[in-house]
Short mmCIF file of C-alpha atoms in Angstrom, two decimals:
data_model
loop_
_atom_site.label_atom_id
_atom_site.label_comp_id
_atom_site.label_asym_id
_atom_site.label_seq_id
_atom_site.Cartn_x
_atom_site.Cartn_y
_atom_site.Cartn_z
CA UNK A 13 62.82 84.43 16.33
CA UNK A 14 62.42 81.01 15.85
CA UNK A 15 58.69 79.21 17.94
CA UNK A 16 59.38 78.08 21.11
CA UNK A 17 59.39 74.06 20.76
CA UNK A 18 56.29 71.66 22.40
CA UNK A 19 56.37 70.91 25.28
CA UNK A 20 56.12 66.60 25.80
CA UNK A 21 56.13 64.30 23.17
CA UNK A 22 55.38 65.50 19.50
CA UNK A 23 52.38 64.37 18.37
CA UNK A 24 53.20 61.95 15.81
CA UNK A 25 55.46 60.31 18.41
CA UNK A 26 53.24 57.73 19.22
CA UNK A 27 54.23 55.22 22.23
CA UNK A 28 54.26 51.46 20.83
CA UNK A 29 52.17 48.86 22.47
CA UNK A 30 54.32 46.91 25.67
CA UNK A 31 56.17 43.53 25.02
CA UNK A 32 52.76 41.66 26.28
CA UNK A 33 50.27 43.56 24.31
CA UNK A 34 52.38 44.02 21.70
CA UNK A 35 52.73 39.64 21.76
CA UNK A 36 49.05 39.77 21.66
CA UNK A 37 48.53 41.67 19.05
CA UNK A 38 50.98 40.19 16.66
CA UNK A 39 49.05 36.74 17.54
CA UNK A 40 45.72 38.18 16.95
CA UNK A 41 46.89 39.74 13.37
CA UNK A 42 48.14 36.22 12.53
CA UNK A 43 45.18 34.06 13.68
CA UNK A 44 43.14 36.88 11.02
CA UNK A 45 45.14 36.96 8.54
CA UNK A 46 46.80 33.18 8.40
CA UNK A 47 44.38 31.32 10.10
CA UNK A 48 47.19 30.68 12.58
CA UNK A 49 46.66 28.54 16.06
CA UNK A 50 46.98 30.92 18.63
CA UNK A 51 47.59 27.94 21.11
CA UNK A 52 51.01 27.46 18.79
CA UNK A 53 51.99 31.11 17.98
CA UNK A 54 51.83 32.41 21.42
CA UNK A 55 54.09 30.48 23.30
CA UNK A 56 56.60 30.22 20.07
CA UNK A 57 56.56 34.33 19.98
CA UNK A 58 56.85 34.96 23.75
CA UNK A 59 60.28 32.61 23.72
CA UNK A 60 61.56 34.33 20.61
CA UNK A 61 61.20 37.56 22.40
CA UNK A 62 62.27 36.10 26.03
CA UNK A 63 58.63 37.60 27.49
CA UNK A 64 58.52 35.63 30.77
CA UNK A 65 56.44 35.89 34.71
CA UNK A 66 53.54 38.30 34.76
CA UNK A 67 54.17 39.70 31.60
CA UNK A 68 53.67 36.21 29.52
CA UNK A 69 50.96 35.77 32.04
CA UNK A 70 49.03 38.81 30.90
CA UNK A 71 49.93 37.93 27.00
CA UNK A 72 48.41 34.42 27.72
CA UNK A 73 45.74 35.77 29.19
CA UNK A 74 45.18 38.78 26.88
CA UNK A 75 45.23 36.34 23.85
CA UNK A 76 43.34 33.62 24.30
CA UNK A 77 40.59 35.36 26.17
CA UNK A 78 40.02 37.71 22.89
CA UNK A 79 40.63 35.00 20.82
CA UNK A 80 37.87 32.85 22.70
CA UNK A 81 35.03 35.83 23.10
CA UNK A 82 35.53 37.05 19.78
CA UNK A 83 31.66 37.00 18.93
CA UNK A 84 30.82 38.72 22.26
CA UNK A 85 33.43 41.20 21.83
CA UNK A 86 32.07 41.74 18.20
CA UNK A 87 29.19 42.56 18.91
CA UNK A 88 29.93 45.33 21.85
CA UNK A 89 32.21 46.79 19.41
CA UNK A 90 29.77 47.12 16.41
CA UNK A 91 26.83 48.45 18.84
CA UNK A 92 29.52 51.09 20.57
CA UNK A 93 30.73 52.07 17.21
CA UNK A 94 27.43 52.13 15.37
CA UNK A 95 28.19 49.83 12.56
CA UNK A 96 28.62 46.04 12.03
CA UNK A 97 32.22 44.68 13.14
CA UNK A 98 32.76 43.23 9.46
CA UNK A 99 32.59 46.97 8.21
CA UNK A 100 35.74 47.82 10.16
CA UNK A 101 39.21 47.75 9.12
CA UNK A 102 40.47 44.40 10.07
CA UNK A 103 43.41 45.68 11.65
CA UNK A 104 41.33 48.21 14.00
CA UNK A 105 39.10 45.05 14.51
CA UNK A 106 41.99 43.40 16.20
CA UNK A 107 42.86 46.12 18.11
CA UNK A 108 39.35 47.18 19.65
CA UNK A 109 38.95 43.40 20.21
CA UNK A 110 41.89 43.45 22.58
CA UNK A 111 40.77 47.10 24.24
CA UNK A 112 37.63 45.72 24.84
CA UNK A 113 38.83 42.56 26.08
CA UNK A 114 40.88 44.20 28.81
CA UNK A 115 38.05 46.96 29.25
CA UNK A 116 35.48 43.90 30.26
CA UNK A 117 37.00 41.03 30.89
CA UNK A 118 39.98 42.01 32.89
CA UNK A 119 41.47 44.39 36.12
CA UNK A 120 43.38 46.19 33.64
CA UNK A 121 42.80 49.99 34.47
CA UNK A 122 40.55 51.20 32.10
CA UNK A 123 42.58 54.58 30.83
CA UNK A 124 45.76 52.18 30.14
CA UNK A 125 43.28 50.11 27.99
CA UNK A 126 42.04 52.39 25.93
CA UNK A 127 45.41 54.75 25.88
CA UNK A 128 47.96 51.77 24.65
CA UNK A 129 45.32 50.82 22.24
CA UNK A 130 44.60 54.20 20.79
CA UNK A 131 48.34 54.71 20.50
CA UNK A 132 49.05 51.48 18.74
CA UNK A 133 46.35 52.32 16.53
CA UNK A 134 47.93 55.84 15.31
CA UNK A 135 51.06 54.25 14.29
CA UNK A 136 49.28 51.34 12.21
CA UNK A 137 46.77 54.08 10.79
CA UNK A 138 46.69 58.18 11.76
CA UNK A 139 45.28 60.58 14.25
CA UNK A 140 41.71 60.26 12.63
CA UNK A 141 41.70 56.61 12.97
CA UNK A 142 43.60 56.50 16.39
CA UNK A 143 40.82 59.19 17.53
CA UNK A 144 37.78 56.78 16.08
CA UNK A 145 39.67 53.82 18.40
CA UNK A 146 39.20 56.63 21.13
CA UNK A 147 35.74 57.00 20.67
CA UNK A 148 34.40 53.66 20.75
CA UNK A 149 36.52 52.36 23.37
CA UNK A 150 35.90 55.23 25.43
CA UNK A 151 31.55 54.24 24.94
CA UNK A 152 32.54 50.44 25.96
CA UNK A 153 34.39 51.70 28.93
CA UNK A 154 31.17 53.16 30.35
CA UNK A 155 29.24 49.91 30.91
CA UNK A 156 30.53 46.80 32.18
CA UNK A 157 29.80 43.66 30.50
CA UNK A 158 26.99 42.52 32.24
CA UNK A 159 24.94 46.04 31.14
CA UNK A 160 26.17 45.19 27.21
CA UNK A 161 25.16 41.48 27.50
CA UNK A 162 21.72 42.22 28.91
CA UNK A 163 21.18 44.77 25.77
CA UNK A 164 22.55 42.67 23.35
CA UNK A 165 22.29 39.17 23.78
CA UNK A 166 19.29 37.04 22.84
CA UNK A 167 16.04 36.99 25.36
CA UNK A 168 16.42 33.81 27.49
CA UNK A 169 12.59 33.03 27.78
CA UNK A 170 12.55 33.18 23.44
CA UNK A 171 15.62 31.64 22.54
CA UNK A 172 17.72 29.91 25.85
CA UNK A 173 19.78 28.43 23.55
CA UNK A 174 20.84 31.45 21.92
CA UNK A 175 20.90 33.52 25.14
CA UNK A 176 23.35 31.03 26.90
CA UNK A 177 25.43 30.72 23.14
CA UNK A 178 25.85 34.75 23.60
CA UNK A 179 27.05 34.67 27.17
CA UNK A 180 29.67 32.30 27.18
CA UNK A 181 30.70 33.90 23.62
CA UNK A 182 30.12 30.60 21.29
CA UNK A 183 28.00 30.88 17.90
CA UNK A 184 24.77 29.53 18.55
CA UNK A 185 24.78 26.73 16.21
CA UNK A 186 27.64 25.33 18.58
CA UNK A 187 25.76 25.81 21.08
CA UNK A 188 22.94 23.76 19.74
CA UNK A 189 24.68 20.77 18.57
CA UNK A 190 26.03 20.88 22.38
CA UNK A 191 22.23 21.25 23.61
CA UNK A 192 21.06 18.34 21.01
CA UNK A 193 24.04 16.11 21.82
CA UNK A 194 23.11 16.74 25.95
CA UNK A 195 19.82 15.23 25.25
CA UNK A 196 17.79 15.27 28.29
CA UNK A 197 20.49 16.46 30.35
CA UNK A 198 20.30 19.82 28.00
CA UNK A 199 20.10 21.48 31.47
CA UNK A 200 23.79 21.31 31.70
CA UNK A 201 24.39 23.43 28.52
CA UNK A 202 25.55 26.54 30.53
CA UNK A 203 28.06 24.30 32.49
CA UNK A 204 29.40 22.92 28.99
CA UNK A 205 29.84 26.34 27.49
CA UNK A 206 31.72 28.14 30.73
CA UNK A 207 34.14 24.96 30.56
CA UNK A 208 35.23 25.71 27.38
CA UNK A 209 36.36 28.83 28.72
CA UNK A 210 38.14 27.40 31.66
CA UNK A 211 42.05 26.49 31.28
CA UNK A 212 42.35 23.18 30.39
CA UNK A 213 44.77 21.25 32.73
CA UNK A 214 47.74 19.81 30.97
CA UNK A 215 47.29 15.65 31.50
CA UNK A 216 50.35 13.66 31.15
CA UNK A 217 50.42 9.65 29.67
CA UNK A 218 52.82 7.27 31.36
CA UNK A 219 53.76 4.62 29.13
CA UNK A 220 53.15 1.31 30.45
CA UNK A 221 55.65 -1.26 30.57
CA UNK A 222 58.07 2.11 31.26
CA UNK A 223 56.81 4.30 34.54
CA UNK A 224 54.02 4.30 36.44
CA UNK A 225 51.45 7.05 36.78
CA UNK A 226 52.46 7.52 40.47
CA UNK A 227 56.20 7.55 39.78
CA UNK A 228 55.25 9.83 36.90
CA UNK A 229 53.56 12.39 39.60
CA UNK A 230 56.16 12.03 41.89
CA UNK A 231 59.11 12.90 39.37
CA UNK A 232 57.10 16.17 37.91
CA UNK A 233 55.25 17.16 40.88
CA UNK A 234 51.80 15.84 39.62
CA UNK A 235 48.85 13.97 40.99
CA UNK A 236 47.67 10.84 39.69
CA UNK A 237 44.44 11.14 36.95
CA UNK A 238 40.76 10.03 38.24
CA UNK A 239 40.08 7.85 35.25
CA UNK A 240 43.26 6.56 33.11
CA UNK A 241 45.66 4.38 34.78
CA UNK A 242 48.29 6.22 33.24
CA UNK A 243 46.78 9.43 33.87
CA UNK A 244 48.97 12.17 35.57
CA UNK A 245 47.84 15.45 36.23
CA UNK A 246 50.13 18.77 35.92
CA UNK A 247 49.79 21.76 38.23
CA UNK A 248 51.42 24.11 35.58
CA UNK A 249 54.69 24.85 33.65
CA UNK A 250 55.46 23.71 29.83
CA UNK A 251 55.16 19.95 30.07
CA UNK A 252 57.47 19.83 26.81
CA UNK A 253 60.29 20.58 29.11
CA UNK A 254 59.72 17.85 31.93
CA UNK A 255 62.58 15.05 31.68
CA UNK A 256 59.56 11.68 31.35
CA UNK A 257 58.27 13.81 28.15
CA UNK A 258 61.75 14.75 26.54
CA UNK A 259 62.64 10.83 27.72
CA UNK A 260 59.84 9.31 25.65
CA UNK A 261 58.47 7.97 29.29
CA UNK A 262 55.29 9.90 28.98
CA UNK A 263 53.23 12.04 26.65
CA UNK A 264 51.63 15.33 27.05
CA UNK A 265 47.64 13.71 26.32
CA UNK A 266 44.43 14.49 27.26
CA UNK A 267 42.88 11.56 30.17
CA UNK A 268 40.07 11.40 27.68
CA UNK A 269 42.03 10.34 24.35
CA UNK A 270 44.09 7.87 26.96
CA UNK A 271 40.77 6.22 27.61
CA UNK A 272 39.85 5.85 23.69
CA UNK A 273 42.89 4.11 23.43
CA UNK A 274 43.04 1.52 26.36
CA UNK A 275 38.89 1.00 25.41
CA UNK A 276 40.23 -0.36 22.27
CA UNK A 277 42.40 -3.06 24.31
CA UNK A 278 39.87 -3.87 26.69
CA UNK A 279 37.27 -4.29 24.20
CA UNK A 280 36.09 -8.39 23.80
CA UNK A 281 38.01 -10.12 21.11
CA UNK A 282 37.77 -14.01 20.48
CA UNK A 283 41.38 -15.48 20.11
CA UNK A 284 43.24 -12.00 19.30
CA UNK A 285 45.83 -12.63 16.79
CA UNK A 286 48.13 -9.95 17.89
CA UNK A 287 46.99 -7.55 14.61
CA UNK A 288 46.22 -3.87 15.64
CA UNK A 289 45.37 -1.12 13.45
CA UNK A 290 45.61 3.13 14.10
CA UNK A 291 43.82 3.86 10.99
CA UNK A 292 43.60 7.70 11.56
CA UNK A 293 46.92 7.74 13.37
CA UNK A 294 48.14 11.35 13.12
CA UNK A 295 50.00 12.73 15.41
CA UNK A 296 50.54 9.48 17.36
CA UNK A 297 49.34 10.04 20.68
CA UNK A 298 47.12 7.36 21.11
CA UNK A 299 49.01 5.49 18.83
CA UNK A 300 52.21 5.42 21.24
CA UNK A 301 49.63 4.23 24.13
CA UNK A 302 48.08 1.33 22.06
CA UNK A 303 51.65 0.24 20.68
CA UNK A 304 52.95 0.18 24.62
CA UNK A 305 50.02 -1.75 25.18
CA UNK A 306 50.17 -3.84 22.39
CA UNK A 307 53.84 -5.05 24.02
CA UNK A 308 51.89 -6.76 26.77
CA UNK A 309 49.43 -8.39 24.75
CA UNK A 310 52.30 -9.71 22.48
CA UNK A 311 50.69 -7.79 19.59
CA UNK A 312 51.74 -4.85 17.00
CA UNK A 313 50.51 -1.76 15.80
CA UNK A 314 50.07 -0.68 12.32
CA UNK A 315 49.80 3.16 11.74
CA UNK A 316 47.99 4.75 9.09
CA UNK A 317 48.24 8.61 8.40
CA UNK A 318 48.12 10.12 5.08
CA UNK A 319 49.85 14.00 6.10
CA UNK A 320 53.16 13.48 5.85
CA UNK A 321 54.10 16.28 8.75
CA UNK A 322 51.81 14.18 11.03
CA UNK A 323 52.74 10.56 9.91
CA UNK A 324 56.30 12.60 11.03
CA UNK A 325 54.88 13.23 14.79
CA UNK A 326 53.78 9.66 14.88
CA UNK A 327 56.41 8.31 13.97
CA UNK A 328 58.40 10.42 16.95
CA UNK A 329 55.60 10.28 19.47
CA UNK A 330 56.26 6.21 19.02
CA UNK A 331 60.30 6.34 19.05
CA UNK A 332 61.36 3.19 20.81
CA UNK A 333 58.01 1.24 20.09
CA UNK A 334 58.02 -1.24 17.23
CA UNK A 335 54.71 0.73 15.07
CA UNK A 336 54.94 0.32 11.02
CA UNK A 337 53.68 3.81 10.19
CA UNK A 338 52.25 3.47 6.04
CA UNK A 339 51.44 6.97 4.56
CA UNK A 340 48.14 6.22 2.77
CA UNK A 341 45.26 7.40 2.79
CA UNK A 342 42.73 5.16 5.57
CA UNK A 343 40.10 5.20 3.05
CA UNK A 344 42.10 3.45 0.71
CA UNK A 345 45.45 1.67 2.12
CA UNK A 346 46.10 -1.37 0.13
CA UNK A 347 46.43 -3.30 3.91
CA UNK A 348 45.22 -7.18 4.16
CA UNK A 349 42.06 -7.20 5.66
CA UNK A 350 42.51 -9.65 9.44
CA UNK A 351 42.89 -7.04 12.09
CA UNK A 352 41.71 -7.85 15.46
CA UNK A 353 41.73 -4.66 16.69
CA UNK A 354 40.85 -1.32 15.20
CA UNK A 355 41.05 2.04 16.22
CA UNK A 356 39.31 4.54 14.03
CA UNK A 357 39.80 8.04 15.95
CA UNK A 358 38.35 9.94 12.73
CA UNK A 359 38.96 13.73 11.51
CA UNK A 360 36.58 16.64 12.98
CA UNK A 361 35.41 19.67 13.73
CA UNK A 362 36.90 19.61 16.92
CA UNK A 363 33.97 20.99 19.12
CA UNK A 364 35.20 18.45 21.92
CA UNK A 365 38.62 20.41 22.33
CA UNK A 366 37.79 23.96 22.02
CA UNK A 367 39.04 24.82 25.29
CA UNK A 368 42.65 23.86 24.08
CA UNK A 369 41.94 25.86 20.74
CA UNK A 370 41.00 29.06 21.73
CA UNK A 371 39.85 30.51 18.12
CA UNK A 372 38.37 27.78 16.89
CA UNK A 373 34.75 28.02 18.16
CA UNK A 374 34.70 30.91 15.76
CA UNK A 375 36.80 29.07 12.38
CA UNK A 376 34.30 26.48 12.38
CA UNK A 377 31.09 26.66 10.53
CA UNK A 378 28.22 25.10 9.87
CA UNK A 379 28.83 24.01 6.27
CA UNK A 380 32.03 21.73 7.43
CA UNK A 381 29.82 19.20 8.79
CA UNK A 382 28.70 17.30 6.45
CA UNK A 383 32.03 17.16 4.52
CA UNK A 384 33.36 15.95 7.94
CA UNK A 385 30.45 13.28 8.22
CA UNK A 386 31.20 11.94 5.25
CA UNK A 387 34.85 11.30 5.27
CA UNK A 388 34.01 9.60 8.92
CA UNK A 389 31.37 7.41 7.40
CA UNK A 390 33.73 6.50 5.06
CA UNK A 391 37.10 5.87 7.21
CA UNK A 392 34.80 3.88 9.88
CA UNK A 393 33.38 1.99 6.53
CA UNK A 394 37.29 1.16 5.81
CA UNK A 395 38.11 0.52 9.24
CA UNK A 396 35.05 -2.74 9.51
CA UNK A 397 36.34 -3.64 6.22
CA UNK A 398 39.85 -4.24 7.36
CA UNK A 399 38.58 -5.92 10.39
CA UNK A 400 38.04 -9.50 10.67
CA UNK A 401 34.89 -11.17 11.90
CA UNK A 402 34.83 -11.66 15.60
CA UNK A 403 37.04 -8.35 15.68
CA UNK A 404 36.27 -5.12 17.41
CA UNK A 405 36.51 -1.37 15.47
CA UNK A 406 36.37 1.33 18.14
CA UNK A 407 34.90 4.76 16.52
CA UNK A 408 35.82 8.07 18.33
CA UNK A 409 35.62 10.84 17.53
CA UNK A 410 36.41 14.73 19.16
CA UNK A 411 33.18 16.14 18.98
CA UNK A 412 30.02 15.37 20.29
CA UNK A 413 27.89 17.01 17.57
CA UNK A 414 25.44 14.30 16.56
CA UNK A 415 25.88 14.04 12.84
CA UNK A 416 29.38 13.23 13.40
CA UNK A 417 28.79 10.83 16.59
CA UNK A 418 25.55 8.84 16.41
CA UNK A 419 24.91 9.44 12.92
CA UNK A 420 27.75 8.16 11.76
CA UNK A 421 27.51 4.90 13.49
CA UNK A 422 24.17 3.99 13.12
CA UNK A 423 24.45 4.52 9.21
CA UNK A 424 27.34 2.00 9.89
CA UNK A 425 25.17 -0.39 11.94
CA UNK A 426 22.86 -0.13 9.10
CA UNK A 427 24.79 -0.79 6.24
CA UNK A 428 27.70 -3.37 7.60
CA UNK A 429 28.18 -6.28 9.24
CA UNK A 430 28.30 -4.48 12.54
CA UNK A 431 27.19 -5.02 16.22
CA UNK A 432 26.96 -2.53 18.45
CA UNK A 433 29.00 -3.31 21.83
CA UNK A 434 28.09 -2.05 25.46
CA UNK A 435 30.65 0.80 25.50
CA UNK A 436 30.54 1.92 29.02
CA UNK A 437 32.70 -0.81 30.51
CA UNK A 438 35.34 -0.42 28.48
CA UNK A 439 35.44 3.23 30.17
CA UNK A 440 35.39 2.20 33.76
CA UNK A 441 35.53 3.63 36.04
CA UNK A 442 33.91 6.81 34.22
CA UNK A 443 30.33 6.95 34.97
CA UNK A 444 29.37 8.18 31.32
CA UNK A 445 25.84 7.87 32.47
CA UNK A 446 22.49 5.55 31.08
CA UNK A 447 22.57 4.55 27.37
CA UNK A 448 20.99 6.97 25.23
CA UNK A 449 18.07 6.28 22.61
CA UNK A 450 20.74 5.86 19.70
CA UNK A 451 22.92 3.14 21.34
CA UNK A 452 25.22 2.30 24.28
CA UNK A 453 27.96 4.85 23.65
CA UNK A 454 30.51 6.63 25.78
CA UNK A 455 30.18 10.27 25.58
CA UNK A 456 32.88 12.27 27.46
CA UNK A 457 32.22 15.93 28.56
CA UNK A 458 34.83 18.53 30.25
CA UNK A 459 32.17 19.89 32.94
CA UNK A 460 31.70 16.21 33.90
CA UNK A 461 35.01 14.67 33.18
CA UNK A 462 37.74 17.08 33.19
CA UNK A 463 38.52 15.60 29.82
CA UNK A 464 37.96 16.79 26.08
CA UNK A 465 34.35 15.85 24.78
CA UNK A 466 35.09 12.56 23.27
CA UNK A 467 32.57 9.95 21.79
CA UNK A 468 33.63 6.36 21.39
CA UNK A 469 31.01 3.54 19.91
CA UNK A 470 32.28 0.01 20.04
CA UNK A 471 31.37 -1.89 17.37
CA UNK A 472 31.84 -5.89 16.72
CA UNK A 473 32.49 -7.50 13.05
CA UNK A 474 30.29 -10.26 12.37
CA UNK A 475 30.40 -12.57 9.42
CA UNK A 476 29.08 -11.08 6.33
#
């Protein structure tokens, strides 16, 4: 007589992960393996597979919250499991990341955390491996995150810096160069870090000359921006799809790059000749702003971007403006020296955005600094050079880490025929606060300003 069969589902007949964790995971594997943009994959993967409502919700969610606390989530992992995070199979790493995500971070009921992950983890690996998965979730699950930071994280009275870094899941040398750039105001460091973890709202660009910012509102259900006269705000949705944006009427842009650009036309310029320069122009954002501009002033726009996939996006972010885009490298472009104007918006780390990049907190290191710093001494050095006397160069820059801000211009006001201009006007009507010790410079911050962290430094060429 043959056995009686099992009763449920066979063992190895593991259940796969559901069409939102399943989106998740796929995203996480390919921000590990590929250094992929989460911020890019996501939405691409949850329209291939038609995951809409709650469920893309929960992906969203799911994703970029793992993505973001990565370091926290590291470091509950390797203390439940009893061995450093970089010791475990990547792949397991990904998945424990999003168990523990859900298991601290979210309402998710804590058995169909650790059960879909434990499942997805016997059909990547086997029962022993599913069953380690088990175990350590099963040790997070016990505590919530509160009891794991207080064990784990840095003591605040030794190292604030580090304690605050830990909480808000940033490395700590971030965290510092946030604390340094605050200055006096270094008080405000825990209100900089929890913004980055905030949703960034989507800000729209009218382009003048075309609509309005209040006819831009009206049309997509928006409200008008606090700062940028062309600043619309967006209460949700994909922006890509909105008729203005698919139109070439506005442009999905942060308030705070919409700023750096009109600064740049408001700036003081004796007897402007009409020459404007985007010397760091990929991908065309604030060039599109400064060449609609540029039609009121009666002046043009010259575009500089080396990539050729982002001298591509300027070139179709400006589509109906009259912008010569060259594909040269800034540092060297063969241009006539002359311009009145010049906007030098340089390469970075990127510390200013990380709210729109949720992984990138962790790519970033130390070491890309001064590679960084040197490139932007050397671009803003290009960008005086091209610039005739009497002319303005406006630096910015998406970071405020202070090697890459400050630094960088006062090795310029050092070694070129440079003034520094009051920057703050140029800005109005965003209080960007007293003038600090280094110069009169416009530093933007999210907790403040709802925008990215941008720095701009206004500088004047003077004979020489």
């Amino acid at each position: 007589m043959s056995p009686a069969p099992k009763q449920g589902r066979p063992p190895n007949r593991r259940k796969p992960l559901d069409p939102a964790r399943a989106a998740t995971f796929q995203v996480l594997r390919a921000v590990s393996e590929r250094d992929a943009y989460a911020n890019l994959a996501l939405p691409a993967l949850l329209r291939e597979r038609g995951i809409t409502g709650r469920d893309a919700a929960f992906a969203t969610e799911l994703t970029y919250g793992t993505c973001r606390t990565r370091g926290l989530l590291d470091a509950v992992i390797g203390a439940a499991a009893g061995r450093p995070s970089e010791a475990i199979d990547p792949v397991l790493l990904d998945l424990l990341r999003m168990g523990t995500y859900q298991l601290l971070r979210t309402r998710v009921d804590a058995h169909a955390a650790v059960s879909t992950t434990v499942e997805q983890a016997g059909i990547e690996f086997d029962s022993a491996r599913a069953g380690f998965v088990n175990g350590v979730l099963r040790t997070i699950s016990r505590r919530d995150e509160k009891s794991w930071v207080d064990e784990l994280a840095p003591d605040p009275a030794r190292d604030p810096v580090g304690h605050a870094a830990f909480v808000h899941a940033h490395p700590r040398w971030i965290a510092q160069a946030f604390a340094d750039a605050l200055g006096a105001d270094a008080g405000e460091l825990e209100a900089v870090l929890a913004s980055d973890d905030a949703r960034p709202q989507v800000h729209l660009a009218a382009r003048p000359g075309v609509l309005g910012a209040a006819e831009l509102a009206e049309s997509v259900g928006g409200t008008v921006g606090r700062y940028s006269p062309y600043a619309v705000y967006l209460p949700g949705g994909d922006p890509g799809q909105l008729a203005p944006v698919r139109d070439a009427q506005a442009l999905v842009q942060d308030e705070g790059s919409q700023l750096v650009a009109r600064a740049l036309t408001l700036a003081p310029v004796d007897d402007d000749a009409g020459r404007w320069l985007d010397l760091c122009a990929g991908p065309g954002g604030k060039t599109a702003l400064l060449a609609a501009l540029a039609v009121e002033h009666g002046a043009r726009v010259t575009a500089v971007e080396p990539s050729s996939g982002r001298a591509d996006l300027v070139v179709e972010n400006t589509r109906g403006l009259d912008v010569d885009v060259l594909r040269v490298d800034g540092r060297n472009s063969g241009l006539e020296p002359g311009f009145d104007r010049v906007l030098v918006d340089v390469p970075c780390t990127g510390l200013g955005a990380l709210r729109r990049r949720p992984e990138a907190r962790w790519r970033r290191q130390p070491a890309d600094v001064p590679a960084l710093a040197k490139l932007q001494r050397e671009l803003l050095a290009a960008a005086i050079a091209l610039t005739r006397p009497g002319g303005v160069v406006l630096y910015s820059t998406c970071s405020p880490h202070l090697a890459e801000t400050v630094g960088v211009v006062a090795d310029a006001l050092r070694r070129h025929p440079v003034q520094a201009l009051d920057t703050r006007p140029l800005f109005e009507p965003v209080e960007a606060g007293p003038p600090s010790a280094q110069g009169p410079h416009v530093q933007l911050w999210p907790h403040r300003h709802g925008t990215d962290a941008m720095f701009a430094a206004a500088l004047r060429r003077v004979a020489g």
